[in-house]
Amino acid sequence: MSLNDLAIDVPHAAAGAAAAELRAALGDRVLLPGDDGFDAARTPWNVAVAQRPFAVALPRSAGDVVDVERAATLSGLRVAPQSTGHAAAALGDTDLSHTVLVSLRGLRGVEVDAAARTARVLGGSLWNDVIEAAAPHGLAALHGSAGDVSVAGYALSGGLSFYARAHGLAVNAVRAVEVVTADGSLVRATADENADLFWALRGGSGAFGVVVALEIDLLPIADVFSGMLLWDASRAADVAHAWAEWSASAPETATTALRIMNFPPLPQLPPFLSGRSVVVIDGAIEETDAAASALLAPLRALEPELDTFARIPAAALVAVHMDPPEPTPSATWHAMLGGLPADAVDAFVASAHAPGLFVQELRHVGGAASRRPEHGGAVAALAGDYLLHSIAMVPAPEAAPAATAAVRQGVAALAPWHIDAVALTFLDAPGADRAVAFGDAWARLRQLKLDYDPANLFAAARPV
């Protein structure tokens, strides 16, 4: 027998030892490759992304998260927090082969304090959980356009809602964060307690720990004037120019979006959408019915074939944008625009018909969303007047390169109007310059990362 026959595969042996240590420490709270349920647990909401972590942990309490983090550290592994995986594509630059994916899907729950207009939200909770808990009290939240997005990931990365122009970004509604830090400690961070960490989490979130709960402000809104206007895409140029002119002078009480959508001929789609291209304006207007109707008059004068704008319960606002309710394979890209002159509108309309694009979207920003509050965190405002967002579907893995190219081209079509800014909640693909999102805060954020996580334990979807 030769010495080569006796050689030990060191990486394989080390991996085996780490797996055994995780199993011994965590039992059924961890899944390893080959375990029943591992593949389902590692699959994110964006099913176009194939995540291949060393293991998946399934905590159901803050104590479980502490145990997971300590076990991973002792095993020489990194930790990647994930609530739903809507932004899983942003992890595409990260090697997860030595990382425990901490799936927070089992850590859900919401407690509403109606008198204080706040909610305590567990780290894996979805916006639907908050909406359902707040509605009986006549309260609403700064949620986004999809109810199955996690509260923590969305809110701590900025959060652009249909209330944003009037009330600012969702991150500024965060009052406290409970997080398990790199040393395995469960820490509460607020403006008065662990203030540096609180500042960093509001923007840095998953790069600084595993968020197990947060406290957010709620809005005293029981109902809102909201809906959509829809035309055939043959009207796209007229509608887009009208919306651009209208939105430029719209009050901050109006937060709206313009989309050109290209639907495939699928039987599960409503007949008025299946196989069609349409142009849609949707959003919310915090005015009386009369004032909102008067404001919409120039757009309604374009005679949409569908007009659903009316007063609705605040809890119904999350469905207005028609985001897909099921996990969807997709590729996206975005940019911030400093304005929307007529030639930019023309470029937007032309780009929407490029092969492979599913949605070409503009969201009106500005207003309170662009103003930084005095005690804001690393991210507190969003530069730019409009957000450009391109989406393509990825029906099979081999379609990913074409879909990625389509969304990059969709955003590049308006390159002359891009500004040096990005929105973290729309940054769900690798390759973007994250430093741009933080501006002057980037240097301080990087230093705090070294202070709180010197060994770079945390593999975040949006690393700092």
mmCIF file with all atom_site columns, C-alpha atoms in Angstrom, residues 59 66 71 75 96 118 130-131 141 153 173 180 272 279 334-335 350 352 360 363 410 424:
data_model
loop_
_atom_site.group_PDB
_atom_site.id
_atom_site.type_symbol
_atom_site.label_atom_id
_atom_site.label_alt_id
_atom_site.label_comp_id
_atom_site.label_asym_id
_atom_site.label_entity_id
_atom_site.label_seq_id
_atom_site.pdbx_PDB_ins_code
_atom_site.Cartn_x
_atom_site.Cartn_y
_atom_site.Cartn_z
_atom_site.occupancy
_atom_site.B_iso_or_equiv
_atom_site.pdbx_formal_charge
_atom_site.auth_seq_id
_atom_site.auth_comp_id
_atom_site.auth_asym_id
_atom_site.auth_atom_id
_atom_site.pdbx_PDB_model_num
ATOM 1  C CA . PRO A 1 59  ? -34.822 28.397 13.632  1.00 0.00 ? 59  PRO A CA 1
ATOM 2  C CA . VAL A 1 66  ? -28.207 32.068 18.750  1.00 0.00 ? 66  VAL A CA 1
ATOM 3  C CA . ALA A 1 71  ? -22.669 26.166 15.974  1.00 0.00 ? 71  ALA A CA 1
ATOM 4  C CA . SER A 1 75  ? -17.676 24.609 12.690  1.00 0.00 ? 75  SER A CA 1
ATOM 5  C CA . LEU A 1 96  ? -22.346 29.458 -0.208  1.00 0.00 ? 96  LEU A CA 1
ATOM 6  C CA . THR A 1 118 ? -46.534 50.325 16.494  1.00 0.00 ? 118 THR A CA 1
ATOM 7  C CA . VAL A 1 130 ? -48.530 42.925 9.460   1.00 0.00 ? 130 VAL A CA 1
ATOM 8  C CA . ILE A 1 131 ? -51.380 44.066 7.209   1.00 0.00 ? 131 ILE A CA 1
ATOM 9  C CA . ALA A 1 141 ? -47.944 50.015 7.239   1.00 0.00 ? 141 ALA A CA 1
ATOM 10 C CA . GLY A 1 153 ? -35.433 42.621 4.459   1.00 0.00 ? 153 GLY A CA 1
ATOM 11 C CA . ALA A 1 173 ? -40.479 53.790 10.473  1.00 0.00 ? 173 ALA A CA 1
ATOM 12 C CA . VAL A 1 180 ? -28.048 38.209 16.892  1.00 0.00 ? 180 VAL A CA 1
ATOM 13 C CA . PHE A 1 272 ? -58.279 40.929 -20.660 1.00 0.00 ? 272 PHE A CA 1
ATOM 14 C CA . VAL A 1 279 ? -50.038 50.050 -20.259 1.00 0.00 ? 279 VAL A CA 1
ATOM 15 C CA . HIS A 1 334 ? -33.064 49.013 -12.197 1.00 0.00 ? 334 HIS A CA 1
ATOM 16 C CA . ALA A 1 335 ? -31.760 52.574 -12.220 1.00 0.00 ? 335 ALA A CA 1
ATOM 17 C CA . ALA A 1 350 ? -39.589 52.050 -27.226 1.00 0.00 ? 350 ALA A CA 1
ATOM 18 C CA . ALA A 1 352 ? -40.711 48.186 -23.432 1.00 0.00 ? 352 ALA A CA 1
ATOM 19 C CA . GLN A 1 360 ? -40.907 47.942 -18.086 1.00 0.00 ? 360 GLN A CA 1
ATOM 20 C CA . ARG A 1 363 ? -42.191 54.456 -10.172 1.00 0.00 ? 363 ARG A CA 1
ATOM 21 C CA . GLY A 1 410 ? -34.170 47.773 -20.800 1.00 0.00 ? 410 GLY A CA 1
ATOM 22 C CA . LEU A 1 424 ? -31.447 48.622 -2.250  1.00 0.00 ? 424 LEU A CA 1
#
